CSV table of C-alpha atoms and ligand atoms in Angstrom, one decimal:
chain,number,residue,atom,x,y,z
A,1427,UNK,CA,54.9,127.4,-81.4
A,1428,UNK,CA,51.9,130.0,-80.8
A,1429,UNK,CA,48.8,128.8,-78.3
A,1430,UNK,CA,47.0,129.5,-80.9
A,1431,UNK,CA,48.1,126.3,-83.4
A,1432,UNK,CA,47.0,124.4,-80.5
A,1433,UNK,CA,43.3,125.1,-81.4
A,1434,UNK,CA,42.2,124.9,-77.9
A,1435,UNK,CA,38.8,126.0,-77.2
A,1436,UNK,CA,38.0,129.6,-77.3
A,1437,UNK,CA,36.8,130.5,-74.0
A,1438,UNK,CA,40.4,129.5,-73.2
A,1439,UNK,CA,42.4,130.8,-75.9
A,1440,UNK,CA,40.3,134.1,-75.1
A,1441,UNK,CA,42.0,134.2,-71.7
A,1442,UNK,CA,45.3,133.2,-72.6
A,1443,UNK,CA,45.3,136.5,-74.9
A,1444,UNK,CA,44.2,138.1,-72.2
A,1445,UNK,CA,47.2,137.6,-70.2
A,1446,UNK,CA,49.7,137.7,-72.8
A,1447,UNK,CA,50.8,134.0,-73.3
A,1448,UNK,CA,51.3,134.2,-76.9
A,1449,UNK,CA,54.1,131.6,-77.3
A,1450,UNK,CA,54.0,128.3,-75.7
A,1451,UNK,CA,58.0,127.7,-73.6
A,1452,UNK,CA,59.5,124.5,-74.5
A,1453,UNK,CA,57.8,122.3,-71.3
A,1454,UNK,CA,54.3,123.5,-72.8
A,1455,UNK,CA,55.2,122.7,-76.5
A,1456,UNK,CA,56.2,119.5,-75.4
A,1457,UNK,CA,53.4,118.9,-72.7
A,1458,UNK,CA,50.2,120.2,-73.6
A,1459,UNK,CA,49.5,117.9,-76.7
A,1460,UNK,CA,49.9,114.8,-74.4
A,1461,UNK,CA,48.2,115.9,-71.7
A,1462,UNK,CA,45.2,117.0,-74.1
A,1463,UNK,CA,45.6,113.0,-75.5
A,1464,UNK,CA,45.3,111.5,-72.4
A,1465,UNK,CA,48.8,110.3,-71.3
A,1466,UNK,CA,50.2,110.7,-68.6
A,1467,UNK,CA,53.4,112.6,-68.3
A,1468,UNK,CA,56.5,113.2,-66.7
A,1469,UNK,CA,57.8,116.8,-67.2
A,1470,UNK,CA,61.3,118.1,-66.0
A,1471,UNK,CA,61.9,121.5,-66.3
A,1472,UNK,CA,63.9,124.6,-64.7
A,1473,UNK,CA,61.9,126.7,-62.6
A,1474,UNK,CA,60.3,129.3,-64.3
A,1475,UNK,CA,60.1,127.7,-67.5
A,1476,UNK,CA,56.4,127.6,-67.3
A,1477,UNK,CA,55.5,124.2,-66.1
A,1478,UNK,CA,51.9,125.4,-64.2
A,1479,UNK,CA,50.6,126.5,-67.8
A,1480,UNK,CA,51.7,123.0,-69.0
A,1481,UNK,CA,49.3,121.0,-67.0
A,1482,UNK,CA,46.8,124.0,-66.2
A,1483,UNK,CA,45.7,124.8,-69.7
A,1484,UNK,CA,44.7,121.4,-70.9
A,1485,UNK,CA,43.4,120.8,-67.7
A,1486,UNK,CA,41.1,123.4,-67.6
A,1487,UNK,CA,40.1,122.4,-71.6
A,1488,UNK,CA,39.1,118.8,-70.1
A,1489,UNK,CA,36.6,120.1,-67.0
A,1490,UNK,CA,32.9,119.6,-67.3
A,1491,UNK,CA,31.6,122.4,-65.8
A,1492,UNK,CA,28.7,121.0,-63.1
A,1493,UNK,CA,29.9,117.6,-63.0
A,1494,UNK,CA,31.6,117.6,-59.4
A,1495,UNK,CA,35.6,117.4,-58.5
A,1496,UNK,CA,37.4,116.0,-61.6
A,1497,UNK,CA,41.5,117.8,-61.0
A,1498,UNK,CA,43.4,117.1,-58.0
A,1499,UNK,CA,46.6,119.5,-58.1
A,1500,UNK,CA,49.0,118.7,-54.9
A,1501,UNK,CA,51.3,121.2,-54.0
A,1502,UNK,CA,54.2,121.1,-51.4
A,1503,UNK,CA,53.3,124.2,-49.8
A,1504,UNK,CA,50.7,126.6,-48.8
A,1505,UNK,CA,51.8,129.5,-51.4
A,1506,UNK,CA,52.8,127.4,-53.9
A,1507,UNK,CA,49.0,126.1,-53.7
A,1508,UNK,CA,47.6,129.6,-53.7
A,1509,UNK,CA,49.8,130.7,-56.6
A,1510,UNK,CA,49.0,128.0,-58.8
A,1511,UNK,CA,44.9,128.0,-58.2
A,1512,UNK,CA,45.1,131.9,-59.0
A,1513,UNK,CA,47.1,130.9,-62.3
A,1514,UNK,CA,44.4,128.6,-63.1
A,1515,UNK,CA,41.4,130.4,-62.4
A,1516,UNK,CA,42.9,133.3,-64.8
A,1517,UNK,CA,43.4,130.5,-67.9
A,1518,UNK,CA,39.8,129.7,-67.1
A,1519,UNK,CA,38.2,133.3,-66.5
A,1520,UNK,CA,35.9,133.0,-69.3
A,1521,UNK,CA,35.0,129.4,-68.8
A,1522,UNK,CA,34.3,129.8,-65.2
A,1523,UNK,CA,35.8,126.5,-63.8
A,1524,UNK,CA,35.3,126.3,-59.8
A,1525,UNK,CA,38.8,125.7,-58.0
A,1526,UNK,CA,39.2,125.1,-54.6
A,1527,UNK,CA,42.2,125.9,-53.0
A,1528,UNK,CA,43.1,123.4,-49.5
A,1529,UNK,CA,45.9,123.9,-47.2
A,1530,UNK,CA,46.4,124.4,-43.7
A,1531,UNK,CA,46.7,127.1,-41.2
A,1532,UNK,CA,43.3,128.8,-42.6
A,1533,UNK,CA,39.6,127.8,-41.8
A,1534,UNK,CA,38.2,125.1,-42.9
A,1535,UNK,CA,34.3,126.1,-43.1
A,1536,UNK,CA,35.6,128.7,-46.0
A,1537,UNK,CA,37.2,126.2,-47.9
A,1538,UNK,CA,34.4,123.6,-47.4
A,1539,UNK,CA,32.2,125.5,-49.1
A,1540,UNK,CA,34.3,125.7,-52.1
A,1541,UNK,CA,34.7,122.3,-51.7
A,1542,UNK,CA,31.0,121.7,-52.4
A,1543,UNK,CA,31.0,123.5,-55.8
A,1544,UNK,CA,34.7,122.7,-57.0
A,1545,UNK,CA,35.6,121.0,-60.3
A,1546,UNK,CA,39.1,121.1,-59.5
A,1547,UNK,CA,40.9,120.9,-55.9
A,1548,UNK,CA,44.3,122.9,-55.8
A,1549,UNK,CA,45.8,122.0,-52.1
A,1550,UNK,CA,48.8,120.7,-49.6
A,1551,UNK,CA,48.9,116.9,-49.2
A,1552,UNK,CA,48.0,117.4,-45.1
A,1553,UNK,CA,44.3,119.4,-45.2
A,1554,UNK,CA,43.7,117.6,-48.7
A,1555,UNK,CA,43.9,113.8,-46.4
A,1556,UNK,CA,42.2,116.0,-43.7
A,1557,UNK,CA,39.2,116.7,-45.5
A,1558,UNK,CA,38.9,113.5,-47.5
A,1559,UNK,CA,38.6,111.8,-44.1
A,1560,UNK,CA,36.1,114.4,-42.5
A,1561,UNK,CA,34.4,113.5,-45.9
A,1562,UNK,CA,34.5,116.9,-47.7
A,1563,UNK,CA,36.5,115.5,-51.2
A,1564,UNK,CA,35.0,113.1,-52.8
A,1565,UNK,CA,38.0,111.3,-55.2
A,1566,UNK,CA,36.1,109.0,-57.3
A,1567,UNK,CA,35.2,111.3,-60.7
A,1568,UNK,CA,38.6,112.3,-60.4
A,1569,UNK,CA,39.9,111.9,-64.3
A,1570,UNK,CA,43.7,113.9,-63.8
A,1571,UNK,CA,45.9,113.7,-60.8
A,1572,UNK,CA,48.7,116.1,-60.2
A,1573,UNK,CA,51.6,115.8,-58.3
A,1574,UNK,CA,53.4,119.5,-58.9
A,1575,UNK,CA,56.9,120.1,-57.9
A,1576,UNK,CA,57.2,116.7,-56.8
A,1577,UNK,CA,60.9,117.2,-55.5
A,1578,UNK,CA,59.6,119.2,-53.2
A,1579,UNK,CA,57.4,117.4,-51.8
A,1580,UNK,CA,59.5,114.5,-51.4
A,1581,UNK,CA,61.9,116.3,-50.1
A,1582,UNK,CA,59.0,117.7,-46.9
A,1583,UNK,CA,58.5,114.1,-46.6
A,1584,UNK,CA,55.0,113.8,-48.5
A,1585,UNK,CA,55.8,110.4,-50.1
A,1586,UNK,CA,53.2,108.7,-48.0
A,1587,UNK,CA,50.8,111.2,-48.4
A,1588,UNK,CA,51.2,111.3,-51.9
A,1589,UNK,CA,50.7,107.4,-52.0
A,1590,UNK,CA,47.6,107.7,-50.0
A,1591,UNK,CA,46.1,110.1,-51.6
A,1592,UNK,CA,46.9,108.1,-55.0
A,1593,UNK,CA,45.3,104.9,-54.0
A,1594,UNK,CA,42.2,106.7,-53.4
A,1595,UNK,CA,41.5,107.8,-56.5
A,1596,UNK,CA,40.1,105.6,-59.8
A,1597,UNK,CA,42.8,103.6,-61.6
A,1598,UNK,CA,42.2,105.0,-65.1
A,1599,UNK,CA,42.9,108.6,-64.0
A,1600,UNK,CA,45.6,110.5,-65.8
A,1601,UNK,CA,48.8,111.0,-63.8
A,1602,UNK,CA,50.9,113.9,-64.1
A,1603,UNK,CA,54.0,114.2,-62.4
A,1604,UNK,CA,56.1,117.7,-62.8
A,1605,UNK,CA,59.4,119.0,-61.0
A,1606,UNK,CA,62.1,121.0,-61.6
A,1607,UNK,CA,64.8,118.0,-60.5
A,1608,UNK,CA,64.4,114.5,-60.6
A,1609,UNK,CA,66.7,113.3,-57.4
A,1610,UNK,CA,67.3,110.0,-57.2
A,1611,UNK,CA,64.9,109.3,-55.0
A,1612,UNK,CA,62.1,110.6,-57.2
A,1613,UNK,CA,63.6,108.6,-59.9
A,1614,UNK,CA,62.7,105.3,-57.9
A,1615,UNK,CA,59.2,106.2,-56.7
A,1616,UNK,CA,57.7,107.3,-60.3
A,1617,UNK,CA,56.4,103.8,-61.6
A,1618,UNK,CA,54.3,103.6,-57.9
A,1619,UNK,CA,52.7,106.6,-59.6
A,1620,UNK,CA,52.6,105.4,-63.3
A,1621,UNK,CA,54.0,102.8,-65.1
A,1622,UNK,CA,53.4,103.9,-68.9
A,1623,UNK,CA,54.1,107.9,-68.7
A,1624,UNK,CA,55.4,109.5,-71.5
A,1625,UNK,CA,58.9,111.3,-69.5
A,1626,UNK,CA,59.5,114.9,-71.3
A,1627,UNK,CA,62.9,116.2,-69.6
A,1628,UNK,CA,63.7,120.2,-71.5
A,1629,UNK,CA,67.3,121.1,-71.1
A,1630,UNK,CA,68.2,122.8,-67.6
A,1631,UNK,CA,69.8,125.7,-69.1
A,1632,UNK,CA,69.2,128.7,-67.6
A,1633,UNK,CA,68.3,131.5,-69.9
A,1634,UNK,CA,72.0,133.0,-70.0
A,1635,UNK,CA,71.3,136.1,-72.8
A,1636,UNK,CA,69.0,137.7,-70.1
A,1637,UNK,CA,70.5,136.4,-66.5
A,1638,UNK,CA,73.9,137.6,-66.5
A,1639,UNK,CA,76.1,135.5,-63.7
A,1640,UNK,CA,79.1,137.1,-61.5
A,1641,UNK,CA,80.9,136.0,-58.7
A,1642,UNK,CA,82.8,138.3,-55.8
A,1643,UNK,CA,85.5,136.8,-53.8
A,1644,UNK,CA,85.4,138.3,-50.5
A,1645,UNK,CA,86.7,137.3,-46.9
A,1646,UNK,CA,84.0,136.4,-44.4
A,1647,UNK,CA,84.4,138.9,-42.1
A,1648,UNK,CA,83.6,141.5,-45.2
A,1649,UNK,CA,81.0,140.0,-46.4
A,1650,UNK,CA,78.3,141.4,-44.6
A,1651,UNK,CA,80.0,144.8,-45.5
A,1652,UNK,CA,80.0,144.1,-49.6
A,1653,UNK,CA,76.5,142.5,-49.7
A,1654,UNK,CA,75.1,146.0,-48.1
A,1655,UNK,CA,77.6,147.9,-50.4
A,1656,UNK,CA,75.6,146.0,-53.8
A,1657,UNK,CA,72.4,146.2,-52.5
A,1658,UNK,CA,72.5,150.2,-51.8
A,1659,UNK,CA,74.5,150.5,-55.8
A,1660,UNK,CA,73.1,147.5,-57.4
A,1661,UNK,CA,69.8,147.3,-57.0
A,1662,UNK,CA,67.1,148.4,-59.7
A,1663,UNK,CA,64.1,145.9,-58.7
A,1664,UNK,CA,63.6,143.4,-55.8
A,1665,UNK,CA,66.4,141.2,-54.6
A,1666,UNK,CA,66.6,138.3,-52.9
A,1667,UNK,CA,69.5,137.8,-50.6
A,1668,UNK,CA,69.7,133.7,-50.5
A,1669,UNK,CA,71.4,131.9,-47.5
A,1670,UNK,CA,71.9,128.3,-46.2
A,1671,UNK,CA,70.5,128.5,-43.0
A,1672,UNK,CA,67.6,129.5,-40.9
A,1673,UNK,CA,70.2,132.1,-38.3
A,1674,UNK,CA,72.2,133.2,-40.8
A,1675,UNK,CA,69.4,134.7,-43.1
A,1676,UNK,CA,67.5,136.0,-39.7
A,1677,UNK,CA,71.3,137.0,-39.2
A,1678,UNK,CA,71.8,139.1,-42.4
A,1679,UNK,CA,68.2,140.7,-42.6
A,1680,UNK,CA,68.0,142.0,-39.3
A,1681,UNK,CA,72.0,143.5,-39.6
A,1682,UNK,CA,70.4,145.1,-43.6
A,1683,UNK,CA,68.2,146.5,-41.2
A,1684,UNK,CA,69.8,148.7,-39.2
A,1685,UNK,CA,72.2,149.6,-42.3
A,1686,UNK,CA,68.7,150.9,-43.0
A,1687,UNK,CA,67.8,148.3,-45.8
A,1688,UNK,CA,64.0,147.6,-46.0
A,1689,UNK,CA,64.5,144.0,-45.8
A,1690,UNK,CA,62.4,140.7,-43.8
A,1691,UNK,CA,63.9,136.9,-43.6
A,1692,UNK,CA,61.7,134.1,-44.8
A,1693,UNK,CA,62.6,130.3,-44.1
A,1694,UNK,CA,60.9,127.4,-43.0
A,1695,UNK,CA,61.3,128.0,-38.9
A,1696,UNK,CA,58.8,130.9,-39.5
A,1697,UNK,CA,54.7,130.4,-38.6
A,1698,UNK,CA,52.8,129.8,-42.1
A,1699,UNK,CA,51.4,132.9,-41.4
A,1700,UNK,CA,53.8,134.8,-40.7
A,1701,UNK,CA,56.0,133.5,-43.9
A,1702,UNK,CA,53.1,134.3,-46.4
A,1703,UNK,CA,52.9,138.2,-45.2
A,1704,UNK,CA,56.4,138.4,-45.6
A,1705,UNK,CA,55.6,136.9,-49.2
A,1706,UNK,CA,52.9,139.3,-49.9
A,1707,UNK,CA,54.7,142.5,-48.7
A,1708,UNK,CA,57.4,141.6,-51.5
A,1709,UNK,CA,55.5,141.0,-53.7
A,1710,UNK,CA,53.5,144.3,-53.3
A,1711,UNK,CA,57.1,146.2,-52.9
A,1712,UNK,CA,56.6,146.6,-49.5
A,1713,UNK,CA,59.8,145.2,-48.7
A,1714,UNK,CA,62.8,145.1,-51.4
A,1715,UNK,CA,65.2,142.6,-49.8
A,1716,UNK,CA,64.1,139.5,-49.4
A,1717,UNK,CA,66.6,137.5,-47.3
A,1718,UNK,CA,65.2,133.5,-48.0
A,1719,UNK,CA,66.4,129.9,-47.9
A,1720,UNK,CA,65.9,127.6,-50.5
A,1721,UNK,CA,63.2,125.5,-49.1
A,1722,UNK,CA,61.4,128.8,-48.4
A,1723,UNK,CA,61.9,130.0,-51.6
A,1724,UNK,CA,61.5,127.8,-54.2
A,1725,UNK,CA,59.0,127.6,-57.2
A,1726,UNK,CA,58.2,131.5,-56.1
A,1727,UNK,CA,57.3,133.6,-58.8
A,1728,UNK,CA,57.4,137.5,-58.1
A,1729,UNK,CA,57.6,139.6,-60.8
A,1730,UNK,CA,60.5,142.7,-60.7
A,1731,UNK,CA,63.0,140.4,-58.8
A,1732,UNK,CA,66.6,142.1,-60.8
A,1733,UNK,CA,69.1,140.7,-58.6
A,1734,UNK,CA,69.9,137.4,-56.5
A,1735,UNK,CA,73.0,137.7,-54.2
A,1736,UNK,CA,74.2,134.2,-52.8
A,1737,UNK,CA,75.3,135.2,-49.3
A,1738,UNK,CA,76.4,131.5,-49.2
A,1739,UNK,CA,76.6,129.2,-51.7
A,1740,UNK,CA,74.2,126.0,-51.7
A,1741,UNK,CA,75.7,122.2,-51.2
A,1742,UNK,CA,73.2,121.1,-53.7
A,1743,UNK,CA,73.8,121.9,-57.1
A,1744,UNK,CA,70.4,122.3,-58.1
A,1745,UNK,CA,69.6,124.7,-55.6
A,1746,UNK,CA,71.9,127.2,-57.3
A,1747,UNK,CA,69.4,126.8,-60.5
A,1748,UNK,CA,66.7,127.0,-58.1
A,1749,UNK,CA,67.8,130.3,-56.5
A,1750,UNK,CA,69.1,132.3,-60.3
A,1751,UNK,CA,65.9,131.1,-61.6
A,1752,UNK,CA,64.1,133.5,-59.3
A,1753,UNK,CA,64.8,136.5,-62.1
A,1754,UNK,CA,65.2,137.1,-65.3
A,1755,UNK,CA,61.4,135.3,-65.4
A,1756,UNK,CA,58.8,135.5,-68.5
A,1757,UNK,CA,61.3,137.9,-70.6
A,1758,UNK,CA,62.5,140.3,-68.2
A,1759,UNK,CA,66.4,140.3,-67.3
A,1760,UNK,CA,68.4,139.4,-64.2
A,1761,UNK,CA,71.3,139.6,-62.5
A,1762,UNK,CA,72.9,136.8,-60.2
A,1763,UNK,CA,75.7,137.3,-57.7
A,1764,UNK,CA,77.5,135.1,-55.5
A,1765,UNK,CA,79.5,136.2,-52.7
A,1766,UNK,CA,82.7,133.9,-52.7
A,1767,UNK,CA,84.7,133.6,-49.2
A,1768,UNK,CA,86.8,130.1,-48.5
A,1769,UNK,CA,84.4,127.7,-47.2
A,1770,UNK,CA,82.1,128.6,-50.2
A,1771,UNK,CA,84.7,127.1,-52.9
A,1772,UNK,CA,83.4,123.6,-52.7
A,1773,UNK,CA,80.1,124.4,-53.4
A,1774,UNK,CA,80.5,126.7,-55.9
A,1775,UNK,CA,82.5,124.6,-57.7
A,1776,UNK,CA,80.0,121.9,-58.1
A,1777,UNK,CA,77.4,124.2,-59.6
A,1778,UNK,CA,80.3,124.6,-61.8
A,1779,UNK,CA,80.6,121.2,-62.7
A,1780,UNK,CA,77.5,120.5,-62.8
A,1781,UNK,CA,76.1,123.1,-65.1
A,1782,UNK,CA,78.0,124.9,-68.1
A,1783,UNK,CA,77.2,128.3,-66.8
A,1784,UNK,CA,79.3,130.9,-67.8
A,1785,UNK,CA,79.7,132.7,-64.5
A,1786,UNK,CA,81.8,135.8,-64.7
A,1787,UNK,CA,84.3,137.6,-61.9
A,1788,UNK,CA,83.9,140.4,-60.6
A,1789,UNK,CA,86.0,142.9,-58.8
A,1790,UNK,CA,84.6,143.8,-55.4
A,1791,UNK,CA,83.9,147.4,-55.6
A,1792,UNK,CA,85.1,149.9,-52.9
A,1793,UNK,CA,83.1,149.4,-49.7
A,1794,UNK,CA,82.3,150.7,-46.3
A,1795,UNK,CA,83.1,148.1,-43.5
A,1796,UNK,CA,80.1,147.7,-41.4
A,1797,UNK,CA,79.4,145.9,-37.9
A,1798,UNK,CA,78.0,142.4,-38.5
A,1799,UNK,CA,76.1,141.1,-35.4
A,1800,UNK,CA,75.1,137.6,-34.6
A,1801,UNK,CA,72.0,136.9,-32.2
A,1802,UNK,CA,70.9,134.3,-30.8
A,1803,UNK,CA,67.6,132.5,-31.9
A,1804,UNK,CA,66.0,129.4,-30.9
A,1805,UNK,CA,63.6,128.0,-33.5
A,1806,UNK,CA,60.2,125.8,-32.9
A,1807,UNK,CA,60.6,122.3,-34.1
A,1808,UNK,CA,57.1,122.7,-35.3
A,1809,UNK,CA,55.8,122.4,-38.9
A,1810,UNK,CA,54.2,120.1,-40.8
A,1811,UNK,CA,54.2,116.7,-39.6
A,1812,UNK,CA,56.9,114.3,-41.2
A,1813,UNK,CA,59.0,116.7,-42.4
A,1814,UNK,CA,62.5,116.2,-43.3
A,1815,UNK,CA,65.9,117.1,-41.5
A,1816,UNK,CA,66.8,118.8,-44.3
A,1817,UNK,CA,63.6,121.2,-44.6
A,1818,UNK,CA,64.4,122.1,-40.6
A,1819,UNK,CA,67.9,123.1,-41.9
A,1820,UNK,CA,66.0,125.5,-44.3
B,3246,LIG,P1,57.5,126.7,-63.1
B,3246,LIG,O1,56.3,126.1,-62.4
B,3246,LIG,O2,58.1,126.0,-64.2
B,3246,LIG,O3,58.5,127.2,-62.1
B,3246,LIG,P2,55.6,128.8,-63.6
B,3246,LIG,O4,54.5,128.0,-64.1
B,3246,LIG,O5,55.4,129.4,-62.2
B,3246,LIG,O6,57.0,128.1,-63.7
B,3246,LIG,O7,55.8,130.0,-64.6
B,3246,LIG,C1,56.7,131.1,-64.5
B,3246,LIG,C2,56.1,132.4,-65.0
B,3246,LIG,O8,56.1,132.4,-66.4
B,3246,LIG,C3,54.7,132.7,-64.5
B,3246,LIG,O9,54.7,134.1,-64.2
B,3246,LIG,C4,53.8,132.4,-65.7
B,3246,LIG,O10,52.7,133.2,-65.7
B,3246,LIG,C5,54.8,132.8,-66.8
B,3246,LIG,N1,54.5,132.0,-68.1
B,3246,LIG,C6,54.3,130.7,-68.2
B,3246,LIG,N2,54.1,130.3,-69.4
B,3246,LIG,C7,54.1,131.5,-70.2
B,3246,LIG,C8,54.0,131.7,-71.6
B,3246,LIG,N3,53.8,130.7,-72.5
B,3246,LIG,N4,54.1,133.0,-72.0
B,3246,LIG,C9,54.3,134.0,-71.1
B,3246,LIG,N5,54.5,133.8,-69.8
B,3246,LIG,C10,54.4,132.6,-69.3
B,3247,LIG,MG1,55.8,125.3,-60.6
């Protein structure tokens, strides 16, 4: 189904032509006329699939322009926040909507002043509570709430700010919950967000006819050795190299690098700042080889990623979707390749289970055997407060 059947008002459907969203994805289809009713919702969907769109456009359709903060987006993380305001300010380019964007680590005089003029807040659950308390947002004309990538934010321990944030607001406002799983624990804590929403779960199937799926067995000692091999004769685009841990992805980038691979690490026992340069340098090409973990990663959209190499397979199923997800985005195609040594089987064999995939074998190719070197690093136990065990191990 077009945008354009949706008869949404013009301003808007102007700059949706403007950026090329012609056909609405499944989540949208499914979303967007709810939303635009009123109800609230519970959308499920892969990452990539589009989800942003789903609650931005009919969002932006419902703001008064002049009448004060009305949208409260909450977002587990600082680019995540900026990536989603900048998607909303270009479906409302022509109508002008004001969005604030609020998370940590920046100065808060800037981003009180857009505070004062915003229709619509954008931000991280940590400066949003901040700034309620030191009286810069003001919750009660607030007619949509949305939690975004709410398995996230579980998972970086945000359940309480989430519920505080919540209770602020009016009771009639319109809930929206979206996530790309629905853990168990999720599962539990929806009705404390709303007890009537309308639950829209799309099919978690990757798109398979443009992201073709291979996997390598290779001993661990060689590893190292083949992933440099792939990335020197493989590569078209950006890659992403993913790994489980914090070492072993500052591990693998800094050996990539002096294989003479222009490569950076990015995972949650980085500085905030630090992490979004390294974010912004790939995206402008600066660097071609990413080397992330998943918590790092996730919901990222960069355009141009062709490849993702698994350097280690994930214990959690759905991080595997996560991770594949990362190409083969809005039409293009992808490539995903996991690097299979013993203690890797487990896992890999649960993404099997758990999803059909159709993952293919592939002969390891003729390599060079290079030197890998371990260092040793000790990491800050710093970070936003409340944070899981498992987002450390990220
Ligand atoms: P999700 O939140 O589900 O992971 P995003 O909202 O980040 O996915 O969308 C992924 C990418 O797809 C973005 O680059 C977005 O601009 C693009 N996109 C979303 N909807 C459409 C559409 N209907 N047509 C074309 N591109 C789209
Ligand atoms: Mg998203």
């Amino acid at each position: 189904m077009k945008f354009e059947e949706l008869r949404l008002d013009g301003d808007l459907q102007a700059s949706l032509h403007t950026i090329g969203f012609v056909e609405m994805t499944d989540i949208q289809e499914r979303t967007i006329p709810l939303i635009r009713d009123g109800h609230d919702v519970f959308g499920q969907s892969q990452t990539g699939s589009g989800k942003t769109a789903a609650f931005g456009i009919p969002l932006v359709e419902k703001v008064q322009r002049g009448r004060g903060v009305q949208v409260l987006v909450l977002e587990p993380t600082r680019e995540l926040a900026k990536q989603v305001s900048s998607e909303m300010k270009k479906f409302s380019a022509n109508k002008h909507v004001k969005i604030a964007t609020i998370y940590g680590g920046a100065s808060f005089n800037t981003q009180i002043q857009a505070l004062k003029k915003a229709e619509v807040i954008v931000g991280t659950p940590g400066r949003v509570i901040d700034m309620m308390k030191r009286g810069h947002i003001e919750l009660e004309g607030i007619t949509a709430f949305v939690l975004d990538e709410a398995d996230k934010m579980i998972d970086m321990g945000f359940f309480e700010d989430m519920m505080f944030i919540s209770e602020k607001m009016p009771r009639d406002r319109q809930t929206l919950l979206f996530s790309a799983t629905m853990p168990d624990k999720l599962k539990h804590l929806r009705s404390k967000f709303s007890r009537n929403a309308h639950t829209i779960k799309t099919s978690s199937k990757v798109a398979e006819d443009v992201l073709k799926q291979f996997y390598c067995e290779v001993s661990y000692t060689r590893k190292f050795s083949l992933l440099t091999h792939l990335l020197e004769n493989e590569r078209q685009g950006l890659s992403i190299v993913f790994c489980n841990a914090r070492r072993e992805a500052d591990d693998v980038a800094r050996n990539l690098k002096e294989s003479g691979i222009n490569t950076k690490s990015l995972h949650g026992g980085m500085p905030q700042n630090k992490r979004e340069k390294t974010m912004q340098q790939f995206h402008d090409k600066k660097i071609d080889v990413l080397v992330a973990t998943d918590v790092a990663a996730r919901g990222l959209d960069v355009k141009d990623v062709t490849h993702i190499f698994n350097y280690s397979i994930p214990m959690n199923a759905e991080d595997y979707a996560n991770r594949i997800g990362r190409t083969a985005r809005a039409g293009n195609s992808g490539i995903a390749i996991s690097l299979l040594s013993r203690n890797d089987h487990d896992a890999f064999r649960k993404v099997q289970s758990t999803f059909s995939y159709d993952i293919e074998e592939m002969n390891a190719p003729q390599f060079k055997v290079r030197p890998f070197r371990k260092h040793n690093y000790s990491y800050a136990k710093g970070g936003a407060r409340g944070r899981s065990q498992r987002a450390y191990a990220n």
